[in-house]
C-alpha positions as a LaTeX table, in Angstrom:
\begin{tabular}{lrrr}
\hline
Residue & $x$ (\AA) & $y$ (\AA) & $z$ (\AA) \\
\hline
Unk1 & 98.22 & 75.55 & 88.16 \\
Unk2 & 100.60 & 77.80 & 87.46 \\
Unk3 & 100.93 & 79.05 & 84.18 \\
Unk4 & 104.63 & 79.77 & 82.04 \\
Unk5 & 104.56 & 83.14 & 83.71 \\
Unk6 & 104.65 & 83.12 & 87.21 \\
Unk7 & 101.60 & 84.79 & 88.29 \\
Unk8 & 99.06 & 83.15 & 85.77 \\
Unk9 & 97.36 & 81.33 & 87.75 \\
Unk10 & 93.64 & 79.81 & 88.26 \\
Unk11 & 93.72 & 78.57 & 91.97 \\
Unk12 & 96.06 & 78.45 & 95.54 \\
Unk13 & 96.79 & 80.73 & 97.92 \\
Unk14 & 99.89 & 83.17 & 96.81 \\
Unk15 & 102.16 & 81.41 & 99.15 \\
Unk16 & 101.18 & 78.17 & 97.48 \\
Unk17 & 101.97 & 79.43 & 94.42 \\
Unk18 & 105.40 & 80.68 & 95.44 \\
Unk19 & 106.20 & 77.69 & 96.59 \\
Unk20 & 105.36 & 75.76 & 93.88 \\
Unk21 & 106.68 & 78.06 & 91.28 \\
Unk22 & 110.25 & 78.14 & 93.01 \\
Unk23 & 110.22 & 73.98 & 93.52 \\
Unk24 & 109.44 & 73.94 & 88.95 \\
Unk25 & 112.12 & 76.27 & 88.58 \\
Unk26 & 109.25 & 79.08 & 87.20 \\
Unk27 & 111.38 & 82.56 & 87.82 \\
Unk28 & 109.69 & 85.01 & 85.69 \\
Unk29 & 107.62 & 87.22 & 87.40 \\
Unk30 & 105.05 & 89.75 & 86.97 \\
Unk31 & 105.56 & 93.25 & 88.62 \\
Unk32 & 101.80 & 92.73 & 89.54 \\
Unk33 & 101.83 & 89.46 & 91.21 \\
Unk34 & 104.69 & 91.46 & 93.09 \\
Unk35 & 102.55 & 94.54 & 94.25 \\
Unk36 & 100.01 & 91.66 & 96.46 \\
Unk37 & 102.87 & 91.01 & 98.51 \\
Unk38 & 102.67 & 93.96 & 100.57 \\
Unk39 & 102.29 & 92.81 & 103.79 \\
Unk40 & 104.33 & 92.61 & 106.54 \\
Unk41 & 103.85 & 88.69 & 106.81 \\
Unk42 & 103.71 & 88.90 & 103.05 \\
Unk43 & 106.66 & 91.65 & 101.23 \\
Unk44 & 108.55 & 90.98 & 98.30 \\
Unk45 & 110.67 & 93.83 & 96.78 \\
Unk46 & 112.13 & 93.79 & 93.53 \\
Unk47 & 116.16 & 94.80 & 93.48 \\
Unk48 & 117.52 & 95.51 & 90.43 \\
Unk49 & 115.68 & 92.80 & 88.39 \\
Unk50 & 115.28 & 90.17 & 91.13 \\
Unk51 & 112.67 & 89.64 & 93.28 \\
Unk52 & 113.38 & 89.05 & 97.20 \\
Unk53 & 110.85 & 87.57 & 99.63 \\
Unk54 & 111.47 & 89.70 & 102.54 \\
Unk55 & 109.00 & 88.68 & 104.96 \\
Unk56 & 111.99 & 87.34 & 107.69 \\
Unk57 & 113.93 & 90.00 & 107.57 \\
Unk58 & 111.89 & 92.82 & 108.03 \\
Unk59 & 111.81 & 92.94 & 112.44 \\
Unk60 & 116.06 & 92.67 & 111.51 \\
Unk61 & 116.23 & 95.37 & 108.65 \\
Unk62 & 119.15 & 97.71 & 110.50 \\
Unk63 & 116.81 & 100.96 & 109.10 \\
Unk64 & 113.73 & 99.34 & 110.99 \\
Unk65 & 110.66 & 97.84 & 109.44 \\
Unk66 & 109.21 & 101.33 & 108.93 \\
Unk67 & 111.71 & 101.63 & 105.80 \\
Unk68 & 111.62 & 99.01 & 105.18 \\
Unk69 & 108.70 & 97.98 & 103.68 \\
Unk70 & 108.12 & 101.63 & 101.49 \\
Unk71 & 110.05 & 99.60 & 99.07 \\
Unk72 & 107.64 & 96.49 & 99.15 \\
Unk73 & 105.44 & 95.04 & 97.28 \\
Unk74 & 107.91 & 97.70 & 94.74 \\
Unk75 & 110.98 & 97.54 & 92.17 \\
Unk76 & 112.67 & 99.98 & 95.23 \\
Unk77 & 115.92 & 100.08 & 93.48 \\
Unk78 & 116.55 & 103.22 & 93.38 \\
Unk79 & 115.06 & 103.09 & 96.92 \\
Unk80 & 118.10 & 100.95 & 98.46 \\
Unk81 & 120.84 & 102.79 & 96.07 \\
Unk82 & 119.59 & 106.41 & 97.90 \\
Unk83 & 119.81 & 105.52 & 100.94 \\
Unk84 & 122.46 & 102.29 & 100.98 \\
Unk85 & 124.47 & 101.93 & 97.94 \\
Unk86 & 127.39 & 100.18 & 99.33 \\
Unk87 & 125.06 & 96.69 & 100.62 \\
Unk88 & 126.08 & 94.31 & 99.18 \\
Unk89 & 122.21 & 93.26 & 99.16 \\
Unk90 & 122.48 & 89.69 & 96.68 \\
Unk91 & 124.80 & 88.36 & 99.45 \\
Unk92 & 122.78 & 89.42 & 102.42 \\
Unk93 & 118.72 & 88.13 & 100.20 \\
Unk94 & 120.76 & 85.83 & 98.51 \\
Unk95 & 118.32 & 83.14 & 100.49 \\
Unk96 & 115.51 & 84.91 & 99.55 \\
Unk97 & 115.93 & 84.78 & 96.08 \\
Unk98 & 112.81 & 84.24 & 94.24 \\
Unk99 & 113.20 & 85.05 & 91.07 \\
Unk100 & 113.13 & 87.50 & 88.08 \\
Unk101 & 110.50 & 89.99 & 87.87 \\
Unk102 & 108.69 & 90.41 & 84.79 \\
Unk103 & 107.17 & 94.37 & 83.86 \\
Unk104 & 105.28 & 92.67 & 80.23 \\
\hline
\end{tabular}
């Protein structure tokens, strides 16, 4: 099951956990959980304290897959703004929002 703070679980795969957490309204995700989602088939990223599942976006990223993968599984806020601060990522990724990162 999933405890009040996301990322503290006792069973299920990561994708099942995220689906369950989202459906139950749990929106705090510990950074160590984000770090586990760092592959092309399971890619989460943190931007300005928000966690996004960008798995579906990897092949469409205008800067290429390799560049996006540099920020996956991490807080990529500084990297993002150093490259394209003019992009409204909250609009682009609005359907990919999972929750808020927790650094506890």
